[in-house]
XYZ file of N, CA, C and O in Angstrom:
756
model
N 39.932 -70.492 -3.266
C 39.249 -70.241 -4.665
C 39.726 -71.671 -5.403
O 38.877 -72.191 -5.984
N 41.090 -71.940 -5.389
C 41.521 -73.043 -6.364
C 41.067 -74.147 -5.827
O 40.902 -75.502 -6.556
N 41.097 -74.258 -4.526
C 40.470 -75.706 -3.815
C 39.034 -75.938 -3.932
O 38.488 -76.837 -4.081
N 38.206 -74.584 -3.855
C 36.463 -74.867 -4.055
C 36.317 -75.250 -5.326
O 35.380 -76.003 -5.849
N 37.245 -74.782 -6.327
C 36.903 -75.245 -7.720
C 38.362 -75.866 -8.630
O 38.837 -75.209 -9.275
N 38.190 -76.924 -8.063
C 39.578 -77.813 -8.555
C 39.242 -77.950 -9.978
O 38.311 -77.876 -10.819
N 40.534 -78.669 -10.771
C 40.184 -78.985 -11.875
C 40.902 -80.176 -12.344
O 41.247 -81.113 -11.188
N 40.767 -80.741 -13.525
C 41.261 -81.984 -13.990
C 42.259 -81.623 -15.183
O 42.117 -80.599 -15.873
N 43.089 -82.939 -15.450
C 43.890 -82.741 -16.908
C 43.291 -82.470 -18.061
O 43.677 -81.829 -18.847
N 41.896 -82.607 -18.083
C 41.108 -82.507 -19.646
C 40.592 -81.143 -19.135
O 39.836 -80.548 -20.213
N 40.231 -80.820 -18.131
C 39.306 -79.521 -17.892
C 40.028 -78.325 -17.803
O 39.850 -77.352 -18.335
N 41.624 -78.572 -17.651
C 42.763 -77.495 -17.728
C 42.165 -76.121 -17.234
O 42.397 -75.100 -17.885
N 41.447 -76.174 -15.958
C 41.349 -74.724 -15.464
C 40.104 -73.812 -15.999
O 39.901 -72.819 -15.629
N 39.455 -74.735 -17.087
C 38.292 -74.013 -17.738
C 37.128 -73.564 -16.759
O 36.655 -72.716 -16.645
N 36.706 -74.564 -15.780
C 35.934 -74.541 -14.656
C 36.389 -73.289 -13.852
O 35.289 -72.478 -13.112
N 37.763 -73.262 -13.470
C 37.886 -72.270 -12.757
C 37.805 -70.929 -13.399
O 37.106 -69.543 -12.742
N 38.233 -70.758 -14.775
C 37.928 -69.429 -15.614
C 36.559 -69.094 -15.632
O 36.088 -68.043 -15.509
N 35.583 -70.187 -15.838
C 34.297 -69.845 -15.960
C 33.690 -69.156 -14.560
O 32.991 -68.425 -14.351
N 34.140 -69.820 -13.341
C 33.969 -69.105 -11.987
C 34.516 -67.798 -11.848
O 33.939 -66.899 -11.257
N 35.768 -67.516 -12.470
C 36.299 -66.112 -12.286
C 35.160 -65.361 -13.171
O 34.856 -64.219 -12.411
N 34.770 -65.647 -14.188
C 33.938 -64.622 -14.982
C 32.331 -64.436 -14.235
O 32.058 -63.599 -13.996
N 31.905 -65.675 -13.585
C 30.690 -65.802 -12.767
C 30.944 -64.574 -11.382
O 30.117 -63.877 -11.058
N 31.956 -65.210 -10.659
C 31.936 -64.287 -9.290
C 32.721 -62.903 -9.345
O 32.147 -62.123 -8.579
N 33.540 -62.555 -10.547
C 34.212 -61.149 -10.377
C 33.792 -60.349 -11.607
O 34.024 -59.244 -11.298
N 32.714 -60.999 -12.539
C 32.452 -60.293 -13.693
C 31.249 -60.261 -13.928
O 30.639 -59.668 -14.970
N 30.491 -60.820 -13.090
C 28.884 -60.906 -13.247
C 28.571 -61.406 -14.800
O 27.603 -61.096 -15.348
N 29.351 -62.526 -15.080
C 28.973 -63.010 -16.508
C 28.898 -64.600 -16.241
O 30.071 -65.276 -15.944
N 27.938 -65.135 -16.639
C 27.676 -66.562 -16.433
C 27.864 -66.853 -18.177
O 27.051 -66.752 -18.921
N 28.917 -67.517 -18.266
C 29.657 -68.028 -19.474
C 28.673 -69.158 -20.189
O 28.179 -69.092 -21.388
N 28.087 -69.794 -19.400
C 27.203 -70.872 -19.708
C 25.718 -70.339 -20.126
O 25.107 -71.081 -20.878
N 25.314 -69.048 -20.369
C 24.383 -68.809 -20.783
C 24.422 -68.154 -22.152
O 23.572 -67.649 -22.719
N 25.970 -67.899 -22.739
C 25.730 -67.166 -24.042
C 25.641 -68.541 -25.197
O 25.910 -68.012 -26.309
N 25.178 -69.674 -24.792
C 25.350 -70.713 -25.976
C 24.135 -71.588 -25.505
O 23.761 -71.990 -24.401
N 23.517 -72.304 -26.537
C 22.464 -73.219 -26.321
C 23.267 -74.492 -25.974
O 24.051 -75.137 -26.337
N 22.433 -74.835 -24.640
C 23.028 -76.237 -23.934
C 21.673 -77.219 -23.721
O 20.839 -76.498 -23.647
N 22.112 -78.443 -23.858
C 23.382 -78.929 -24.168
C 23.676 -78.902 -25.828
O 22.736 -78.684 -26.481
N 25.066 -78.887 -26.023
C 25.318 -78.776 -27.295
C 24.999 -80.349 -28.184
O 25.224 -81.345 -27.697
N 24.586 -80.141 -29.348
C 24.130 -81.217 -30.065
C 25.558 -82.078 -30.682
O 26.016 -81.360 -31.401
N 25.735 -83.044 -29.966
C 27.346 -83.831 -30.270
C 27.117 -84.054 -31.944
O 28.489 -84.068 -32.273
N 26.202 -84.432 -32.424
C 26.342 -84.800 -33.772
C 26.762 -83.497 -34.672
O 27.483 -83.810 -35.911
N 26.557 -82.285 -34.161
C 26.994 -81.317 -34.942
C 28.852 -80.949 -34.867
O 29.227 -80.157 -35.493
N 29.463 -81.752 -33.608
C 30.815 -81.523 -33.672
C 31.470 -82.585 -33.754
O 32.651 -82.534 -33.657
N 30.883 -83.738 -33.778
C 31.923 -85.012 -33.822
C 32.774 -85.030 -34.860
O 33.939 -85.658 -34.556
N 32.758 -84.342 -36.148
C 33.301 -84.545 -37.369
C 34.508 -83.295 -37.295
O 35.113 -83.050 -38.455
N 34.469 -82.461 -36.318
C 35.273 -81.427 -36.110
C 36.556 -81.403 -35.520
O 36.400 -81.850 -34.307
N 37.684 -81.066 -36.011
C 38.785 -81.380 -35.417
C 39.121 -80.255 -34.205
O 39.123 -79.102 -34.386
N 39.294 -80.677 -33.006
C 39.391 -79.586 -31.937
C 38.386 -78.765 -31.898
O 38.329 -77.684 -32.108
N 36.778 -79.249 -31.449
C 35.902 -78.358 -31.571
C 35.721 -77.251 -30.440
O 35.294 -76.291 -31.079
N 36.594 -77.343 -29.595
C 36.768 -76.150 -28.531
C 37.343 -74.940 -29.552
O 37.123 -73.823 -29.091
N 38.075 -75.271 -30.482
C 38.409 -73.947 -31.128
C 37.964 -73.770 -32.430
O 37.824 -72.703 -32.886
N 37.416 -74.751 -33.024
C 36.900 -74.888 -34.353
C 35.495 -75.138 -34.735
O 35.187 -75.080 -36.191
N 34.689 -75.271 -33.623
C 33.208 -75.913 -33.911
C 32.467 -74.277 -33.158
O 32.808 -74.125 -32.103
N 31.707 -73.689 -34.076
C 30.946 -72.268 -33.389
C 29.951 -72.874 -32.395
O 29.585 -71.780 -31.674
N 29.625 -73.865 -32.177
C 28.629 -74.574 -31.007
C 29.592 -74.619 -29.876
O 28.856 -74.485 -28.790
N 30.967 -74.546 -29.903
C 31.858 -74.552 -28.727
C 32.639 -73.557 -28.592
O 32.870 -73.081 -27.401
N 32.994 -72.908 -29.245
C 33.819 -71.910 -29.243
C 33.360 -70.508 -28.949
O 34.018 -69.803 -28.551
N 32.080 -70.408 -28.838
C 31.282 -69.415 -28.564
C 31.544 -69.122 -26.908
O 31.972 -68.170 -26.550
N 31.881 -70.249 -26.176
C 32.119 -70.201 -24.748
C 33.569 -70.166 -24.409
O 34.497 -69.693 -23.634
N 34.322 -71.142 -25.553
C 35.812 -71.376 -25.107
C 36.549 -70.204 -25.535
O 37.671 -70.081 -25.163
N 36.196 -69.303 -26.540
C 36.896 -68.112 -26.872
C 36.901 -67.270 -25.772
O 38.148 -66.252 -25.598
N 35.838 -67.363 -24.530
C 35.986 -66.532 -23.470
C 36.694 -67.044 -22.440
O 37.607 -66.508 -21.805
N 36.599 -68.614 -22.292
C 36.987 -69.064 -20.852
C 38.399 -69.859 -21.230
O 39.259 -69.849 -19.945
N 38.843 -70.141 -22.485
C 40.017 -70.550 -22.503
C 41.549 -69.906 -22.413
O 42.061 -69.969 -21.515
N 41.114 -68.507 -22.733
C 42.454 -67.647 -22.191
C 42.373 -67.291 -20.734
O 43.490 -67.255 -20.316
N 41.240 -66.994 -20.422
C 41.575 -66.821 -18.802
C 41.960 -68.248 -17.996
O 42.472 -68.206 -16.997
N 41.748 -69.414 -18.658
C 42.121 -70.694 -17.820
C 43.796 -70.592 -18.072
O 44.301 -71.317 -16.903
N 44.295 -69.929 -18.804
C 45.782 -69.987 -18.993
C 46.575 -68.939 -17.946
O 47.455 -69.153 -17.614
N 45.795 -68.340 -17.149
C 46.009 -67.382 -15.842
C 46.320 -68.623 -14.836
O 47.250 -68.292 -13.977
N 45.773 -69.632 -14.908
C 46.159 -70.631 -13.905
C 47.186 -71.401 -14.150
O 47.331 -72.621 -13.304
N 47.981 -71.582 -15.228
C 49.320 -72.089 -15.604
C 50.220 -72.176 -14.249
O 50.359 -71.136 -13.662
N 50.718 -73.187 -13.771
C 51.597 -73.497 -13.017
C 50.837 -73.704 -11.461
O 51.390 -74.003 -10.491
N 49.333 -73.886 -11.428
C 48.738 -74.052 -10.172
C 48.108 -75.515 -10.635
O 47.500 -75.891 -11.600
N 48.230 -76.628 -9.614
C 47.827 -77.835 -9.617
C 46.311 -77.938 -9.866
O 45.672 -77.220 -9.316
N 45.816 -79.409 -9.895
C 44.441 -79.791 -9.909
C 44.022 -79.446 -8.522
O 42.986 -79.096 -8.125
N 44.926 -79.543 -7.402
C 44.743 -79.494 -6.039
C 44.613 -78.050 -5.504
O 44.404 -77.810 -4.273
N 45.333 -77.194 -6.559
C 45.556 -75.674 -5.783
C 46.667 -75.271 -5.203
O 47.116 -74.502 -4.728
N 47.653 -76.240 -5.634
C 48.894 -76.028 -5.029
C 49.681 -75.343 -6.442
O 49.771 -75.509 -7.501
N 50.664 -74.006 -6.002
C 51.540 -73.857 -7.079
C 52.915 -74.654 -7.210
O 53.396 -74.918 -6.329
N 52.832 -75.067 -8.458
C 54.128 -75.950 -8.800
C 54.938 -75.248 -9.751
O 55.906 -76.023 -10.104
N 54.855 -73.955 -10.075
C 56.009 -73.215 -10.481
C 55.747 -73.537 -11.825
O 55.741 -74.508 -12.608
N 55.752 -72.502 -12.596
C 55.556 -72.404 -14.103
C 57.077 -72.172 -14.560
O 57.895 -71.238 -14.059
N 57.479 -73.357 -15.284
C 58.942 -73.171 -15.618
C 58.931 -72.538 -17.352
O 58.189 -72.724 -18.157
N 59.976 -71.618 -17.345
C 59.997 -71.019 -18.510
C 60.292 -71.876 -19.606
O 61.260 -73.106 -19.356
N 59.944 -71.897 -20.688
C 59.879 -72.844 -21.976
C 58.632 -73.835 -21.690
O 58.701 -74.432 -22.915
N 58.246 -73.875 -20.618
C 57.169 -74.917 -20.771
C 55.932 -74.276 -21.432
O 55.490 -73.145 -21.156
N 55.398 -75.009 -22.318
C 54.283 -74.597 -23.170
C 52.895 -74.691 -22.745
O 52.616 -75.721 -22.157
N 52.047 -73.856 -22.870
C 50.658 -74.002 -22.725
C 49.999 -74.852 -23.468
O 50.722 -75.269 -24.696
N 48.870 -75.769 -23.425
C 48.372 -76.447 -24.274
C 48.040 -75.609 -25.856
O 47.296 -74.851 -25.796
N 48.571 -76.301 -26.671
C 48.493 -75.796 -28.063
C 47.113 -75.935 -28.828
O 47.142 -75.631 -29.887
N 46.225 -76.934 -28.287
C 44.979 -77.007 -28.667
C 44.037 -75.885 -28.008
O 42.718 -76.147 -28.073
N 44.836 -74.779 -27.208
C 43.617 -73.850 -26.833
C 44.174 -72.559 -27.069
O 45.446 -72.353 -27.533
N 43.433 -71.459 -26.856
C 43.638 -70.082 -27.240
C 44.841 -69.756 -26.206
O 44.891 -70.101 -25.167
N 45.691 -69.023 -26.592
C 46.682 -68.453 -25.362
C 46.049 -67.926 -24.531
O 45.190 -67.253 -24.522
N 47.097 -67.737 -23.190
C 46.481 -66.929 -21.995
C 46.068 -65.616 -22.417
O 46.844 -64.733 -22.972
N 45.039 -65.354 -21.596
C 44.680 -63.771 -21.737
C 43.355 -63.360 -21.134
O 42.864 -64.080 -20.697
N 43.011 -62.162 -21.702
C 41.773 -61.775 -21.219
C 40.933 -60.814 -22.508
O 41.439 -59.807 -22.783
N 39.637 -61.240 -22.681
C 39.309 -60.280 -23.856
C 40.234 -60.537 -25.144
O 40.391 -61.492 -25.460
N 40.727 -59.542 -25.517
C 41.150 -59.286 -26.932
C 42.597 -59.210 -26.327
O 43.847 -59.241 -27.256
N 42.985 -59.183 -24.880
C 44.224 -58.725 -24.698
C 45.448 -60.304 -24.042
O 44.560 -60.949 -23.513
N 46.252 -60.687 -24.849
C 46.928 -61.673 -24.862
C 47.940 -61.281 -23.511
O 48.658 -60.436 -23.293
N 48.254 -62.292 -22.484
C 49.078 -62.243 -21.468
C 50.413 -62.083 -22.162
O 50.819 -63.058 -22.613
N 51.315 -61.254 -21.476
C 52.301 -61.356 -21.865
C 53.382 -62.418 -21.415
O 53.247 -62.714 -20.472
N 54.279 -62.756 -22.195
C 55.089 -64.028 -21.611
C 55.637 -63.730 -20.361
O 56.015 -64.631 -19.572
N 56.293 -62.537 -20.001
C 56.895 -62.196 -19.032
C 55.831 -62.520 -17.705
O 56.636 -62.433 -16.712
N 54.486 -62.682 -17.884
C 53.607 -62.723 -16.544
C 53.068 -64.456 -16.707
O 52.355 -64.736 -15.698
N 53.609 -65.014 -17.374
C 53.447 -66.531 -17.344
C 53.828 -67.195 -15.932
O 52.800 -68.010 -15.698
N 54.323 -66.848 -15.539
C 54.840 -67.224 -13.890
C 53.800 -66.822 -12.894
O 53.964 -66.830 -11.607
N 53.221 -65.749 -13.458
C 52.276 -64.681 -12.297
C 50.806 -64.311 -13.252
O 50.499 -63.299 -12.973
N 50.293 -65.618 -13.743
C 49.326 -65.215 -14.595
C 47.877 -64.795 -13.595
O 47.322 -63.683 -14.407
N 47.650 -65.289 -12.528
C 46.683 -64.861 -12.045
C 46.688 -63.425 -11.085
O 45.699 -62.633 -11.603
N 48.120 -62.999 -11.126
C 48.117 -61.374 -10.576
C 47.834 -60.432 -11.695
O 47.162 -59.435 -11.985
N 48.494 -60.939 -13.201
C 47.938 -60.175 -14.375
C 46.264 -60.184 -14.633
O 46.123 -59.176 -14.835
N 45.798 -61.509 -14.608
C 44.452 -61.704 -14.676
C 43.543 -60.741 -13.946
O 42.417 -59.956 -14.249
N 44.052 -60.733 -12.539
C 43.511 -59.791 -11.478
C 43.123 -58.417 -11.801
O 42.306 -57.559 -11.606
N 44.455 -57.886 -12.493
C 44.655 -56.441 -13.146
C 43.658 -56.252 -14.176
O 42.995 -55.138 -14.024
N 43.518 -57.210 -15.049
C 42.548 -56.967 -15.924
C 41.181 -57.192 -15.611
O 40.421 -55.874 -16.123
N 40.796 -57.731 -14.780
C 39.473 -57.880 -14.153
C 39.096 -56.713 -13.404
O 38.013 -56.032 -13.764
N 40.185 -56.160 -12.488
C 39.594 -54.825 -11.592
C 39.322 -53.663 -12.681
O 38.366 -52.695 -12.241
N 39.866 -53.761 -14.090
C 39.857 -52.446 -14.871
C 38.510 -52.892 -15.457
O 38.305 -51.782 -16.182
N 38.022 -53.975 -15.691
C 36.922 -54.254 -16.450
C 35.587 -53.481 -15.885
O 35.392 -53.790 -14.642
N 34.923 -52.600 -16.411
C 33.324 -52.031 -15.663
C 32.607 -52.966 -15.048
O 31.947 -52.827 -14.124
N 32.618 -54.523 -15.449
C 31.926 -55.603 -15.156
C 32.427 -55.935 -13.591
O 31.527 -56.457 -13.012
N 33.286 -55.626 -13.043
C 33.939 -55.868 -11.886
C 32.963 -55.022 -10.974
O 32.650 -55.629 -9.870
N 33.033 -53.813 -11.106
C 31.963 -53.093 -10.088
C 30.809 -53.514 -10.207
O 30.030 -53.645 -9.017
N 30.012 -53.989 -11.201
C 28.888 -54.525 -11.172
C 28.763 -55.742 -10.321
O 27.705 -56.198 -9.678
N 29.640 -56.475 -10.612
C 29.837 -57.760 -10.026
C 29.817 -57.375 -8.294
O 29.390 -58.225 -7.470
N 30.600 -56.636 -7.982
C 30.665 -56.158 -6.536
C 29.581 -55.901 -5.876
O 29.096 -56.259 -4.856
N 28.622 -55.080 -6.656
C 27.337 -54.663 -6.117
C 26.351 -56.109 -6.175
O 25.778 -55.971 -4.946
N 26.604 -56.707 -7.149
C 25.707 -58.236 -6.726
C 25.982 -58.719 -5.801
O 25.117 -59.380 -5.188
N 27.405 -58.807 -5.369
C 27.615 -59.779 -4.200
C 27.402 -59.018 -2.957
O 26.684 -59.818 -1.866
N 27.290 -58.048 -2.911
C 26.923 -57.117 -1.637
C 25.521 -57.008 -1.431
O 25.041 -57.387 -0.330
N 24.624 -57.190 -2.551
C 23.316 -57.198 -2.878
C 22.836 -58.326 -2.246
O 21.862 -58.269 -1.612
N 23.191 -59.493 -2.593
C 22.798 -60.948 -2.544
C 23.375 -60.953 -0.947
O 22.364 -61.892 -0.282
N 24.358 -60.537 -0.652
C 24.805 -60.788 0.754
C 24.117 -60.268 1.537
O 23.591 -60.736 3.029
N 23.396 -58.892 1.591
C 22.633 -58.412 2.316
C 21.473 -58.608 2.428
O 20.433 -58.736 3.410
N 20.666 -58.720 1.292
C 19.297 -59.065 0.932
C 19.051 -60.489 1.050
O 17.990 -61.153 1.584
N 20.065 -61.363 0.727
C 19.387 -62.832 0.510
C 18.965 -63.361 -0.479
O 18.766 -64.453 -0.929
N 18.935 -62.060 -1.653
C 18.588 -62.744 -2.931
C 19.150 -62.487 -3.933
O 20.147 -61.528 -3.881
N 19.389 -63.270 -5.040
C 20.127 -63.030 -6.293
C 19.839 -62.275 -7.103
O 18.412 -61.844 -7.036
N 20.459 -61.465 -7.855
C 19.839 -60.377 -8.813
C 18.908 -61.179 -9.863
O 18.909 -62.288 -9.931
N 17.876 -60.390 -9.921
C 16.872 -60.984 -11.134
C 17.457 -61.224 -12.426
O 18.530 -60.502 -12.983
N 17.139 -62.414 -13.124
C 17.722 -63.004 -14.269
C 16.903 -62.194 -15.417
O 15.548 -61.739 -15.231
N 17.187 -61.719 -16.633
C 16.501 -61.274 -17.605
C 15.289 -62.193 -18.046
O 15.596 -63.473 -18.347
N 14.310 -61.729 -18.213
C 13.172 -62.405 -18.420
C 13.486 -63.298 -19.714
O 13.462 -62.242 -20.915
N 13.377 -64.327 -19.948
C 13.659 -64.931 -21.480
C 12.549 -65.474 -22.160
O 12.341 -65.610 -23.491
N 11.230 -65.824 -21.477
C 10.086 -66.161 -21.900
C 9.061 -65.144 -22.126
O 7.850 -64.709 -21.090
N 8.884 -64.359 -23.211
C 8.072 -63.206 -23.764
C 6.616 -63.622 -23.899
O 5.303 -63.000 -23.960
N 6.138 -64.803 -23.963
C 4.810 -65.456 -23.765
C 4.136 -65.717 -22.393
O 2.805 -65.870 -22.427
N 4.908 -65.267 -21.180
C 4.428 -65.682 -19.860
C 3.551 -64.436 -19.958
O 3.738 -63.281 -20.477
N 2.268 -64.538 -18.739
C 1.164 -63.658 -18.672
C 2.097 -62.349 -18.094
O 1.600 -61.257 -18.472
N 2.777 -62.604 -17.309
C 3.477 -61.220 -16.571
C 4.790 -60.969 -17.166
O 5.616 -60.232 -16.473
N 5.145 -61.087 -18.271
C 6.234 -60.710 -19.046
C 6.698 -59.327 -18.776
O 8.023 -58.989 -18.287
N 5.786 -58.330 -19.143
C 5.846 -56.760 -18.938
C 6.386 -56.561 -17.644
O 7.303 -55.753 -17.413
N 5.689 -57.228 -16.472
C 6.016 -56.880 -15.304
C 7.513 -57.203 -14.839
O 8.204 -56.732 -14.349
N 7.845 -58.733 -15.359
C 8.929 -59.153 -14.957
C 10.203 -58.236 -15.753
O 11.287 -57.876 -15.087
N 10.249 -57.770 -16.992
C 10.858 -56.949 -17.545
C 10.735 -55.607 -17.019
O 12.166 -54.995 -16.873
N 10.105 -55.147 -16.218
C 9.983 -53.734 -15.774
C 10.903 -54.138 -14.336
O 11.463 -53.027 -14.232
N 10.581 -55.163 -13.922
C 11.400 -55.172 -12.680
C 13.147 -55.563 -12.848
O 13.892 -54.941 -12.090
N 13.130 -56.297 -13.911
C 14.840 -56.452 -14.225
C 15.304 -55.067 -14.492
O 16.346 -54.645 -14.194
N 14.504 -54.148 -15.511
C 14.942 -52.877 -15.444
C 15.160 -51.911 -14.636
O 16.387 -51.341 -14.441
N 14.186 -52.246 -13.661
C 14.518 -51.305 -12.237
C 15.829 -51.535 -11.807
O 16.384 -51.048 -11.267
N 15.797 -53.159 -11.381
C 17.014 -53.530 -10.620
C 18.444 -53.274 -11.398
O 19.270 -52.845 -10.697
N 18.390 -53.376 -12.670
C 19.538 -53.269 -13.439
C 19.820 -51.562 -13.333
O 20.985 -51.618 -13.093
N 18.918 -50.699 -13.607
C 19.347 -49.495 -13.391
C 19.794 -49.190 -11.790
O 20.985 -48.113 -11.710
N 19.455 -49.702 -11.036
C 19.873 -49.626 -9.364
C 21.236 -50.128 -9.353
O 22.251 -49.740 -8.838
N 21.345 -51.216 -10.009
C 22.726 -52.019 -9.958
C 23.994 -50.847 -10.601
O 25.020 -50.502 -10.169
N 23.622 -50.444 -11.684
C 24.310 -49.592 -12.613
C 24.705 -48.408 -11.707
O 25.712 -47.877 -12.053
N 23.715 -47.760 -11.445
C 23.952 -46.527 -10.443
C 24.916 -46.840 -9.399
O 25.567 -45.960 -9.069
N 24.491 -47.714 -8.660
C 25.284 -48.024 -7.602
C 26.561 -48.511 -7.998
O 27.621 -48.137 -7.042
N 26.790 -49.399 -8.955
C 28.651 -49.299 -9.325
C 29.131 -48.054 -9.662
O 30.169 -47.914 -9.593
N 28.357 -47.013 -10.409
C 29.106 -45.929 -10.681
C 29.403 -45.255 -9.355
O 30.425 -44.776 -9.127
N 28.474 -45.138 -8.385
C 28.754 -44.611 -6.784
C 30.280 -45.338 -6.522
O 31.034 -44.639 -5.838
N 30.291 -46.445 -6.876
C 31.211 -47.748 -6.076
C 32.757 -47.079 -7.028
O 33.723 -46.726 -6.118
N 32.715 -46.775 -8.238
C 33.792 -46.220 -8.887
C 34.113 -44.948 -8.217
O 35.458 -44.692 -8.298
N 33.290 -44.151 -8.171
C 33.506 -42.719 -7.792
C 33.867 -42.548 -6.430
O 34.580 -41.701 -6.333
N 33.646 -43.687 -5.425
C 34.042 -43.413 -4.293
C 35.523 -44.295 -4.073
O 35.770 -44.549 -3.191
N 36.055 -44.584 -5.423
C 37.545 -45.550 -5.319
C 37.349 -46.719 -4.614
O 38.023 -47.223 -3.892
N 36.038 -47.333 -5.001
C 35.899 -48.923 -4.467
C 35.781 -48.814 -3.015
O 36.109 -49.971 -2.261
N 34.989 -47.914 -2.414
C 34.744 -48.009 -1.068
C 33.594 -48.718 -0.767
O 32.494 -48.178 -1.214
N 33.578 -50.068 -0.376
C 32.333 -50.738 -0.239
C 31.200 -50.339 0.448
O 30.403 -50.659 0.288
N 31.526 -49.431 1.418
C 30.655 -48.959 2.256
C 29.515 -48.269 1.339
O 28.279 -48.249 1.971
N 29.804 -47.546 0.396
C 28.955 -46.702 -0.619
C 27.851 -47.921 -1.129
O 26.577 -47.572 -1.183
N 28.418 -49.146 -1.301
C 27.413 -49.987 -1.925
C 26.419 -50.645 -0.870
O 25.158 -50.637 -0.896
N 27.241 -50.918 0.026
C 26.272 -51.318 1.615
C 25.182 -50.246 1.849
O 23.912 -50.633 1.832
N 25.365 -49.142 1.901
C 24.500 -47.940 2.397
C 23.267 -48.130 1.095
O 22.086 -47.571 1.518
N 23.739 -47.857 -0.183
C 22.784 -47.923 -1.386
C 21.830 -49.202 -1.378
O 20.710 -48.970 -1.205
N 22.359 -50.232 -0.977
C 21.449 -51.661 -0.862
C 20.423 -51.361 0.240
O 19.277 -51.783 0.316
N 21.290 -50.939 1.466
C 20.228 -50.894 2.659
C 19.068 -49.981 2.503
O 17.806 -50.168 2.917
N 19.584 -48.725 1.939
C 18.375 -47.659 1.852
C 17.276 -48.425 0.637
O 16.115 -47.746 0.676
């Protein structure tokens, strides 16, 4: 995972964090904000990722998760987090959602984050998405965004039907104590 999505000194594992949300929580962070961002709206703002509403709409989600990758190098090697080593003070503290990572987990941030992710209801949906895509070869339908197209109602009905299937199947997965066979059977049926 770390080698597939490397980072840079300026990216600070934000790309990795975005991929965590996409892969394990069925959440594409890049879809929550207008892109591309109008640079004229952020050039006068000090630290736009924290202080500009054009930027922080995404960064309040990904920056805490990127803190779970502290101690991991750009190439995916663990370099050990040293006690007292500070995280970037121009980013939000490490965490997940509204939960800040306790300092005792700084040297094992990914393990802490994994527990938070597994407890999130979106994890079950993401598991269903992954198996659905693997079995059928199709990505889940995107929510139809253009209400002006002729077949918008059909697209919306298809999305709702598929979403209902995914949610029901995710409930089955949770009820089966995350037995993946439950999802595979539901998708095949």
